[in-house]
Coordinates of C-alpha atoms and ligand atoms in Angstrom, one line a residue:
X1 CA 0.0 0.0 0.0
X2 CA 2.7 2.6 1.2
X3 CA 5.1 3.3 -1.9
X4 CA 8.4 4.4 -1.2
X5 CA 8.4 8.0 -0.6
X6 CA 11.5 10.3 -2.5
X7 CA 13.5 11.7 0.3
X8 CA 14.0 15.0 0.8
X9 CA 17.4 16.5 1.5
X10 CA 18.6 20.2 2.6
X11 CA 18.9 23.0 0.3
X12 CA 22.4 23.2 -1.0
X13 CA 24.6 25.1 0.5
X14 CA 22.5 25.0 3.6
X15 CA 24.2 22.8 6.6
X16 CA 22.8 20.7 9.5
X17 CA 24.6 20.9 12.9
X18 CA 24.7 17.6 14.2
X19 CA 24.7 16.5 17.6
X20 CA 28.7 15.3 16.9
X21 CA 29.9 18.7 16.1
X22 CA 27.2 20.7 18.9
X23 CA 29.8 20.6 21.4
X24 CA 32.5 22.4 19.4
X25 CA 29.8 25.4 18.1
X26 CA 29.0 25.6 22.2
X27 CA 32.1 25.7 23.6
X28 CA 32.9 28.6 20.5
X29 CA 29.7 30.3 21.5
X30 CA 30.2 30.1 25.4
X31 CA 34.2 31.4 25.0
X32 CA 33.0 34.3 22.6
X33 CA 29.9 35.4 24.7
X34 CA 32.3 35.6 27.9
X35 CA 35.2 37.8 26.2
X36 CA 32.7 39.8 24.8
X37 CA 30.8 40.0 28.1
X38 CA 34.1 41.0 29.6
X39 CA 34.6 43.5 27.5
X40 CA 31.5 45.3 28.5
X41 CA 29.0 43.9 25.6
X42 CA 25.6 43.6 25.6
X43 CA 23.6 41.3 23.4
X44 CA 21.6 42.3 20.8
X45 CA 18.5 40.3 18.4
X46 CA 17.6 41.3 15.2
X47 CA 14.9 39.8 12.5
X48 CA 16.3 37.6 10.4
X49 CA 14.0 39.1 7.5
X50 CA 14.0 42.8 6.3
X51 CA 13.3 44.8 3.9
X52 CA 15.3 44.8 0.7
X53 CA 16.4 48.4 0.8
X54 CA 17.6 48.2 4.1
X55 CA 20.7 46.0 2.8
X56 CA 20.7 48.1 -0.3
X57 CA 21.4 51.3 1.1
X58 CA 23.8 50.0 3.7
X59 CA 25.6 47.8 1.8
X60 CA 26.1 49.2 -1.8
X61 CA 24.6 48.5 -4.8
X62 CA 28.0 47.9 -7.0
X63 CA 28.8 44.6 -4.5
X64 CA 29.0 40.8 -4.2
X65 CA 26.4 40.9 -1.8
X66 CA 23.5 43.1 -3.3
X67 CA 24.3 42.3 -6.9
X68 CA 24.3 38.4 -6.3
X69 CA 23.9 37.0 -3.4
X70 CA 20.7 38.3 -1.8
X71 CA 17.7 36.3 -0.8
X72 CA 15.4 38.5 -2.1
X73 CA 11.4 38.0 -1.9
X74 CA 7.9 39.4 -2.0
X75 CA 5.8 39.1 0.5
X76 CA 2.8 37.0 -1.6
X77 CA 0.3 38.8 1.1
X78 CA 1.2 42.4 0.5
X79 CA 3.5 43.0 -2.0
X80 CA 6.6 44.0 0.2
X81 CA 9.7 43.9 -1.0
X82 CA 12.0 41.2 1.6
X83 CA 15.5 39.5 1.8
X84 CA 16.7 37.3 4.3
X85 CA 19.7 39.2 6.2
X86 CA 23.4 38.7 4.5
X87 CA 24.6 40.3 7.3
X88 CA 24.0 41.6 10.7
X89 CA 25.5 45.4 10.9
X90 CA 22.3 47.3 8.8
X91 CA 20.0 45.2 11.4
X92 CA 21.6 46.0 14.1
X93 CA 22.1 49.6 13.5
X94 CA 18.7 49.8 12.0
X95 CA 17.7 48.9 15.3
X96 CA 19.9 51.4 17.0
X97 CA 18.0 54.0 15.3
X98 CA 15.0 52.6 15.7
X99 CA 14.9 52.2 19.7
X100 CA 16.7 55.4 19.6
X101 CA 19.6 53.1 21.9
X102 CA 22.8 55.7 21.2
X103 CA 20.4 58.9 23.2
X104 CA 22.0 58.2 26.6
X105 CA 25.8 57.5 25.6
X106 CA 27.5 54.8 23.5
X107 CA 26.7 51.1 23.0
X108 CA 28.9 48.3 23.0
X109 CA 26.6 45.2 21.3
X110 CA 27.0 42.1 19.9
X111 CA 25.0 39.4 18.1
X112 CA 25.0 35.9 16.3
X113 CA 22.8 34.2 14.1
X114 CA 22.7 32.3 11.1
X115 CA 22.9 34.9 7.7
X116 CA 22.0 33.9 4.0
X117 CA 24.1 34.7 0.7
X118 CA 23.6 32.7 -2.7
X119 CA 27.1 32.0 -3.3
X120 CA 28.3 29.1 -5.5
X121 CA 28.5 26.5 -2.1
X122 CA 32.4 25.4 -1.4
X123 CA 34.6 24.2 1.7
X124 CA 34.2 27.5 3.9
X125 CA 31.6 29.0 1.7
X126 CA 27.9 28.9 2.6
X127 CA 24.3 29.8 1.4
X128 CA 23.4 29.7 5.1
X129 CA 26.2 30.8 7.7
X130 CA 26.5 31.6 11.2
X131 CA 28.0 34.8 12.3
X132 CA 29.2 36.1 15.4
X133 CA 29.6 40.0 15.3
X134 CA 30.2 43.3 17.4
X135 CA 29.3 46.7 17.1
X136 CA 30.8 49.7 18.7
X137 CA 28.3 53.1 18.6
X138 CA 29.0 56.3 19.8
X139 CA 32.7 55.9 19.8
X140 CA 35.1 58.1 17.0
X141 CA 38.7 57.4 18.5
X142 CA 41.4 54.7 17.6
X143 CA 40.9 53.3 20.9
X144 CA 37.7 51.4 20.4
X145 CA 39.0 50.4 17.2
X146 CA 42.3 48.5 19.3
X147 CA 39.4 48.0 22.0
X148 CA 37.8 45.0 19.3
X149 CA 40.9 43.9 17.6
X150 CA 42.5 43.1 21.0
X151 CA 39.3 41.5 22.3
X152 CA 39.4 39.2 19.1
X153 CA 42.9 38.5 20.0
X154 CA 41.8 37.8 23.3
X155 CA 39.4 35.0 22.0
X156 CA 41.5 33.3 19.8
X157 CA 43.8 32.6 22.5
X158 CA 40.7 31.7 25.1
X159 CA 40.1 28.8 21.8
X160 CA 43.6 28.3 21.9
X161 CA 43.5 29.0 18.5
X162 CA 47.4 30.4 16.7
X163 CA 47.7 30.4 13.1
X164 CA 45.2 33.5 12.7
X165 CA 47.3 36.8 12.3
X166 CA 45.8 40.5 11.5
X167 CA 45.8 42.3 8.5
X168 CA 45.1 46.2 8.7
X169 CA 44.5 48.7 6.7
X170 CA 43.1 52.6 6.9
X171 CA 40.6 53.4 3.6
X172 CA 40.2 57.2 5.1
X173 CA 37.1 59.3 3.6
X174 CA 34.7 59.6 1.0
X175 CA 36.7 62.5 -0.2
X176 CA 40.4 60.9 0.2
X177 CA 38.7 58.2 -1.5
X178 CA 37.1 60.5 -4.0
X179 CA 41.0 61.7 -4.8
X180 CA 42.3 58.3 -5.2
X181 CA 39.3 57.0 -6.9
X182 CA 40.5 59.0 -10.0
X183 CA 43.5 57.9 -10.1
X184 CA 42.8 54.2 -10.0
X185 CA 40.1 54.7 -12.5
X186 CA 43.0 56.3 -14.9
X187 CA 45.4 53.8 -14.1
X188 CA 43.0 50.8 -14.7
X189 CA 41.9 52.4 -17.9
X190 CA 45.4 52.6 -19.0
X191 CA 45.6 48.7 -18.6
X192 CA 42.3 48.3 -20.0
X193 CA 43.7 44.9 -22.0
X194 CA 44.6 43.4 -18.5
X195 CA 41.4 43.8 -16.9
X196 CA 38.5 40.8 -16.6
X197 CA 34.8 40.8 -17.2
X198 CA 34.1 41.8 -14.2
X199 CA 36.7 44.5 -13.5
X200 CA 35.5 46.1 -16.4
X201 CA 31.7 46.6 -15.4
X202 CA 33.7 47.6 -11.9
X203 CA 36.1 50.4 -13.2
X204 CA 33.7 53.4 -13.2
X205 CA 31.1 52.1 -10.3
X206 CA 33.3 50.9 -7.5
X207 CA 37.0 50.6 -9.0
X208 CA 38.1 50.0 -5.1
X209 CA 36.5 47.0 -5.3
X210 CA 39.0 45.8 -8.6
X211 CA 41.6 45.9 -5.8
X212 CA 39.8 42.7 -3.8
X213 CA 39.6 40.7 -7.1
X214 CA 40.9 36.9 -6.4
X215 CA 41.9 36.4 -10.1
X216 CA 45.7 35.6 -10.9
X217 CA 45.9 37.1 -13.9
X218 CA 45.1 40.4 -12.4
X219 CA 47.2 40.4 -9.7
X220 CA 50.5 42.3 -10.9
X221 CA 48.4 44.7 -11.9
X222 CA 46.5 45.5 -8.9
X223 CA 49.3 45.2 -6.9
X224 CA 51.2 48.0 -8.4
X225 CA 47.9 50.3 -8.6
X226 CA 48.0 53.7 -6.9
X227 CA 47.5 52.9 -3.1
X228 CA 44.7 54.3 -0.9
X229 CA 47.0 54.8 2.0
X230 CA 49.1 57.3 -0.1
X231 CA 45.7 59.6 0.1
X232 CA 45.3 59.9 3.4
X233 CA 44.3 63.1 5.3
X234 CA 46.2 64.5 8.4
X235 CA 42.9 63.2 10.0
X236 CA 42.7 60.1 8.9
X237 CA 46.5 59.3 9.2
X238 CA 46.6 60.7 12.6
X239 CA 43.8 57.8 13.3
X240 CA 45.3 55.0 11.7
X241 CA 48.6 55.9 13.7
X242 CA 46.6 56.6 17.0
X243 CA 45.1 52.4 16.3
X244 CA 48.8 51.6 15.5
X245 CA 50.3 53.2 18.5
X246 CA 47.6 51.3 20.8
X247 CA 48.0 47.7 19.5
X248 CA 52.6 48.2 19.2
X249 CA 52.0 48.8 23.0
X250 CA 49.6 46.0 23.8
X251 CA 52.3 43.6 21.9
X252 CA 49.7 42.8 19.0
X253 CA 51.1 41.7 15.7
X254 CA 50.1 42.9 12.3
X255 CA 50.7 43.4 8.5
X256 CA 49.1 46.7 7.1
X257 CA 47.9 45.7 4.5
X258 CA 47.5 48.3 1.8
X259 CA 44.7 46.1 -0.8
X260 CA 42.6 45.6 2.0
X261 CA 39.6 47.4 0.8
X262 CA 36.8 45.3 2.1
X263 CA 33.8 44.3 0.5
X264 CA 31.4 46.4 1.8
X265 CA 30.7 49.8 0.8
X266 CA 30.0 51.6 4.1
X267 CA 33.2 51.1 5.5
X268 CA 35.6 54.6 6.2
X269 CA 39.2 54.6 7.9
X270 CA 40.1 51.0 9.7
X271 CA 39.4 48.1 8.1
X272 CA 40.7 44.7 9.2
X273 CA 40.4 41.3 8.7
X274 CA 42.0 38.4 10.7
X275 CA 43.2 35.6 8.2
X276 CA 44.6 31.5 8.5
X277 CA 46.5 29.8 6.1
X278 CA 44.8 26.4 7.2
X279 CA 41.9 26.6 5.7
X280 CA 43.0 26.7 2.1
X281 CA 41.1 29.9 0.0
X282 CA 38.5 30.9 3.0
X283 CA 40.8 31.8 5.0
X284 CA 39.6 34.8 6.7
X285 CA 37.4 34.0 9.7
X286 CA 36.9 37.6 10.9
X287 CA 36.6 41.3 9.1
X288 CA 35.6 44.4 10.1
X289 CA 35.9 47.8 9.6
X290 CA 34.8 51.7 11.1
X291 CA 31.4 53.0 9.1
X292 CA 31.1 56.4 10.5
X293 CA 29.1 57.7 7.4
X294 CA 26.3 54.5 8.0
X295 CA 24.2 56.1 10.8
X296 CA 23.6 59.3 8.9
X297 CA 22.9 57.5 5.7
X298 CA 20.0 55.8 7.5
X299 CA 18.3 59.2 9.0
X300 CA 20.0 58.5 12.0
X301 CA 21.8 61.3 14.3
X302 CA 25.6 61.5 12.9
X303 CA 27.1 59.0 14.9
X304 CA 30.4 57.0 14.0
X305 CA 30.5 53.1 14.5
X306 CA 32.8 50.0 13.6
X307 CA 32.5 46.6 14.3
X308 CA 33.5 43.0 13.4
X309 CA 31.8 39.6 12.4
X310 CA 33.3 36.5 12.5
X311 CA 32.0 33.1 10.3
X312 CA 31.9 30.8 13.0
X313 CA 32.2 27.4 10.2
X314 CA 34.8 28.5 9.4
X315 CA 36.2 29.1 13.1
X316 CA 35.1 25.6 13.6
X317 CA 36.8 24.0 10.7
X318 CA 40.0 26.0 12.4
X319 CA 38.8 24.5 15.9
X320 CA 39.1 20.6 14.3
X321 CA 42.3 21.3 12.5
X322 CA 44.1 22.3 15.4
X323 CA 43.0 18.7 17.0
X324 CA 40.2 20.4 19.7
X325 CA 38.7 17.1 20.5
X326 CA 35.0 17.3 20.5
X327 CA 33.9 16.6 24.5
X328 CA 31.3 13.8 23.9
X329 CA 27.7 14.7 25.4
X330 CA 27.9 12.8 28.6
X331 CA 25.5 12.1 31.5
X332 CA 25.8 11.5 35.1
X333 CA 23.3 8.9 35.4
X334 CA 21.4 6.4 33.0
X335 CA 18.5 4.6 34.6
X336 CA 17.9 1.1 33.6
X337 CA 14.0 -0.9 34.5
X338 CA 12.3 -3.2 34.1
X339 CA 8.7 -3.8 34.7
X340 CA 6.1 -1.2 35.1
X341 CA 6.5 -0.5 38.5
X342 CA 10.3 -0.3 37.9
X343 CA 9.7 2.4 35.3
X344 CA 7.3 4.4 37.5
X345 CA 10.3 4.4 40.5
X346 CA 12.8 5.5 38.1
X347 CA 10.7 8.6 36.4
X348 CA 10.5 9.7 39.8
X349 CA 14.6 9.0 40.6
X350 CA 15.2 11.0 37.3
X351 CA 13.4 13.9 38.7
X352 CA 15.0 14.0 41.9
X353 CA 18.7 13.6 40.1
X354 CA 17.7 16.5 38.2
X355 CA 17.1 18.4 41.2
X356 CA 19.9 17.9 42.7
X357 CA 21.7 19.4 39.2
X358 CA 22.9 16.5 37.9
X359 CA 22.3 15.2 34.4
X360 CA 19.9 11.8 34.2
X361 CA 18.9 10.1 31.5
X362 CA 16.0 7.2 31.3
X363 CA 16.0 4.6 29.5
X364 CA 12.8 4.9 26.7
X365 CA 11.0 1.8 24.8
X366 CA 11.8 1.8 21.2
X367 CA 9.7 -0.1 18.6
X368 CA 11.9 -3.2 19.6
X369 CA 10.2 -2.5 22.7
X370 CA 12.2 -1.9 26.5
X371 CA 15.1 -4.3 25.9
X372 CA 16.4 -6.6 28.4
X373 CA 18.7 -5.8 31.5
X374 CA 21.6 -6.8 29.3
X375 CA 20.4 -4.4 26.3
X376 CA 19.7 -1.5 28.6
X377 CA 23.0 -1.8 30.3
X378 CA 25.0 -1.7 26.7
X379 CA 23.0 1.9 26.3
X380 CA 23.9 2.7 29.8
X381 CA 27.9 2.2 29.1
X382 CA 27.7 3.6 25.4
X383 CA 25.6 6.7 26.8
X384 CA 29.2 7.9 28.8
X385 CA 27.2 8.2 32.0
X386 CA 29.7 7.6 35.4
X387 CA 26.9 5.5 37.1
X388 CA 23.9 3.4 36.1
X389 CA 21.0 2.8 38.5
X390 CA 19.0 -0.1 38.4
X391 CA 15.3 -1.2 39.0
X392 CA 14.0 -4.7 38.3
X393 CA 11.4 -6.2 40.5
X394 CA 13.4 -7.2 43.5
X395 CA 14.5 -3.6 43.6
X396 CA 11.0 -2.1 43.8
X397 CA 10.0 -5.3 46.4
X398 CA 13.0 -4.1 48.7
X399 CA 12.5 -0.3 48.5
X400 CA 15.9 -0.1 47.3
X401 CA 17.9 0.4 43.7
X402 CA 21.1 -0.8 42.4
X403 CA 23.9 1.9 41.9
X404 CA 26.3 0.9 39.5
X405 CA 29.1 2.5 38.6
X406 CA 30.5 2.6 35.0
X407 CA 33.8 4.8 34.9
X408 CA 35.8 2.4 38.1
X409 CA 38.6 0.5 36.2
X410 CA 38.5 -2.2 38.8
X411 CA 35.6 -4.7 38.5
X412 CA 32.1 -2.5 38.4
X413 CA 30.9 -2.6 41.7
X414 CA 27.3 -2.8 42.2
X415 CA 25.9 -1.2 45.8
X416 CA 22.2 -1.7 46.6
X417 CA 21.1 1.9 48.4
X418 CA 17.8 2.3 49.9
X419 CA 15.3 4.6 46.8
X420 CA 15.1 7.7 49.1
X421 CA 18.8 7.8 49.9
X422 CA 19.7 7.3 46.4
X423 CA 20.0 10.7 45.1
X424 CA 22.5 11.6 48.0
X425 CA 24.6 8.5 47.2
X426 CA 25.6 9.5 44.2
X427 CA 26.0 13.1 44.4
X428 CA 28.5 12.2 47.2
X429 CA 29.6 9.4 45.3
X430 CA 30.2 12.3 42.4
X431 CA 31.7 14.7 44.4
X432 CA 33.5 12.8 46.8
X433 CA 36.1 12.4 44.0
X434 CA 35.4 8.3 43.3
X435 CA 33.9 9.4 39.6
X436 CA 37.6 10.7 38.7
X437 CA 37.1 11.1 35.3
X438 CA 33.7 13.4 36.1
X439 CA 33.7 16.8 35.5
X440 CA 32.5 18.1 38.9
X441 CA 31.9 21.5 37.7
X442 CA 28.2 21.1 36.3
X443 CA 27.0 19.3 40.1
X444 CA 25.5 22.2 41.8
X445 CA 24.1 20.4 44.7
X446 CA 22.9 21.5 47.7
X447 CA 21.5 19.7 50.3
Ligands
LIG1 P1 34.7 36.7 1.3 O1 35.7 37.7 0.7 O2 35.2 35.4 1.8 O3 33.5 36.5 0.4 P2 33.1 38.7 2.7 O4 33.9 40.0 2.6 O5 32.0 38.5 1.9 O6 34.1 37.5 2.6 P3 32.0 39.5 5.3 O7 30.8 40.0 4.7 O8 33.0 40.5 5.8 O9 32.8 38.5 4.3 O10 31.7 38.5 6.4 C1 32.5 38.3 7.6 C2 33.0 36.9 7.7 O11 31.9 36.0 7.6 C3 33.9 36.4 6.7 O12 35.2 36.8 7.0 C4 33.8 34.9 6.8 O13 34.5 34.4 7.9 C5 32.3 34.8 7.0 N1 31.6 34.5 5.8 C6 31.2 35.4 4.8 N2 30.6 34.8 3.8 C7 30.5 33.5 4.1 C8 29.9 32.3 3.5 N3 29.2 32.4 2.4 N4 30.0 31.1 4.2 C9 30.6 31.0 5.4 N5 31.2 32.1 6.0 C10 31.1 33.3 5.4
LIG2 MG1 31.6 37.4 0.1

């Protein structure tokens, strides 16, 4: 009667975290949401959907991500225009505006969340992706510039994570740009036969951008192009030396790097990104930059910004190649019955484990059914759980259960302990130090 069904898969492009890798993305997410925390950050949450012109006008037109790589849609009930967010600064400064958060001083935020681009899907390169990102508002000096790059720093090493160094790089002002804008567009056009496709459409709308291209044949040329630094203001040099000055004394390393443009058009004066060779082409994991003109552009009160974001799959794939082993889910306690008075004790053990903090999983019927004693004790060794407790018939007859534990090298001993002094038991058992492989930290109990 039932024909076999086709299955259906994920959109390309568009990953499943599985339970395997969860503990890697939490232990990134718990390390990043301290240092940030440290640091003085509060956590911000933005839509996921917005309207289309709200990544238009932040972004750029002329780039990757409005000319390509936009989930774009209309709203089928009432016509608006909608894209899935690429990227979290225009929300989050959207939202700035918005709540009107900047009146009373400046904000330190941050955010994560997964973000959407159609790009062609490769190792490192996602239609869906999770970012981790930081925004700085109300603040104009170099300081809060060093303030993120150092508290980047700071989480690399928390991850224990070497092999990522800083690039840096100043792009000043509209108008310095303006200045040097010229002259690139005249020295492209003077090497018109070396340009590609795309550098071509490029010259006369964002020619900056010709500077970020990834293609070989281009790079000589690019490389000896007028440079953006050599256009700097007093201002905007006096800046880029202040950051400079900040991060020599603080003992952090970097290359300035002078084709560091950034992909985004609201960007002015720092830019950075933080790069790793091990993780072939998609090797930068982190970029940010100041966008002091952004605010304004939005209606907002002139207010300077800058901020970072981070692709945590990437930070991940970083995380495995440097041999962070992957901590295995683990519980403190698998309960194993049989009979239905057996199960009735041990739903009622469970909740009294949980209590008392500890971790307590019970053994469920599958459509094989409960399993035997012998089954249910396999699951209770594979589950990683430093005891097992017991309940068959005899157990429930004598008021009492069977502790078991799982981790002792010598011979398992087995200790029958009456049902209401059975939670105590093993929490002293736990934090009495005879579990030594146990992390005590998650055991809050108090008595
Ligand atoms: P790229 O030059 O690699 O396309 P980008 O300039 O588009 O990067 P940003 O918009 O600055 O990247 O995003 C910040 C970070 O988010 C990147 O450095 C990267 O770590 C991550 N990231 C960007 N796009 C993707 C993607 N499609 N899949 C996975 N991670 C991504
Ligand atoms: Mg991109």
């Amino acid at each position: 009667m039932s024909e076999k069904k086709e299955k259906i898969v994920a959109i390309k492009g568009m990953n499943d975290i599985l339970p395997a890798d969860a503990p890697l993305w939490e232990l990134f997410e718990n390390t990043a949401e301290s240092v940030l925390k440290s640091y003085g950050y509060q956590k911000i949450v933005t839509p996921i959907v917005e309207e289309t012109g709200l990544f238009a006008r932040a972004i750029g037109a002329v780039t990757d991500i409005v000319e390509k790589e936009m989930y774009s849609f209309t709203d089928s009930m009432n016509g608006d225009q909608l894209t899935l967010r690429p990227e979290g600064t225009a929300g989050v400064v959207r939202a700035v505006i918005e709540h009107n958060l900047a009146y009373d001083g400046p904000k330190r935020l941050w955010y994560k969340g997964p973000m959407f681009r159609h790009e062609r899907p490769q190792r490192g390169r996602y239609r869906q992706f999770f970012q981790f990102g930081a925004e700085a508002i109300g603040f104009s000096g170099p300081d809060i510039d060093a303030e993120l790059i150092m508290l980047c720093r700071r989480l690399w090493d928390d991850l224990g994570l070497d092999n990522i160094r800083l690039e840096l790089n100043s792009i000043g002002n509209a108008e310095e740009r303006q200045r040097h804008r010229a002259d690139l567009i005249a020295y492209f056009e003077a090497n018109i036969d070396v340009l590609d496709a795309e550098a071509k459409r490029r010259l006369h709308a964002n020619p900056l951008r010709i500077l970020d291209t990834k293609n070989p044949a281009m790079q000589d040329l690019v490389n000896a192009a007028p440079k953006l630094l050599d256009y700097l203001g007093g201002e905007s040099l006096a800046h880029f030396e202040g950051l400079k000055q900040i991060l020599d004394a603080n003992n952090v390393q970097y290359t300035v790097n002078p084709r560091l443009v950034r992909g985004l058009d609201y960007y002015n004066r720092t830019v950075f990104e933080w790069v790793t060779d091990l993780l072939g082409a998609q090797g930068t994991v982190c970029a940010g930059g100041r966008y002091d003109p952004l605010i304004e552009t939005f209606g907002g009160k002139p207010t300077p910004g800058i901020g970072f974001a981070m692709g945590i799959e990437r930070l991940i794939e970083l995380m495995k190649a440097q041999g962070e082993p992957a901590e295995p889910a683990q519980c403190d306690v698998y309960l194993v019955h049989q009979g239905e008075d057996a199960q009735m004790k041990a739903f009622i053990l469970g909740e009294r484990l949980r209590d008392a903090g500890l971790d307590a999983v019970l053994h469920c019927a599958t459509p094989a059914g409960a399993g035997s004693f012998k089954s249910q004790m396999k699951k209770a060794d594979g589950s990683g759980a430093a005891f097992a407790v017991i309940i068959g018939a005899d157990e429930v007859a004598g008021g009492v259960v069977a502790v078991k534990s799982l981790r002792e090298a010598e011979g398992q001993q087995q200790t029958s302990v009456p049902f209401d002094e059975a939670v105590d038991f093993i929490v002293d058992q736990i934090v009495g130090g005879h579990d030594h492989d146990h992390d005590h930290e998650h055991v809050h109990y108090h008595p």
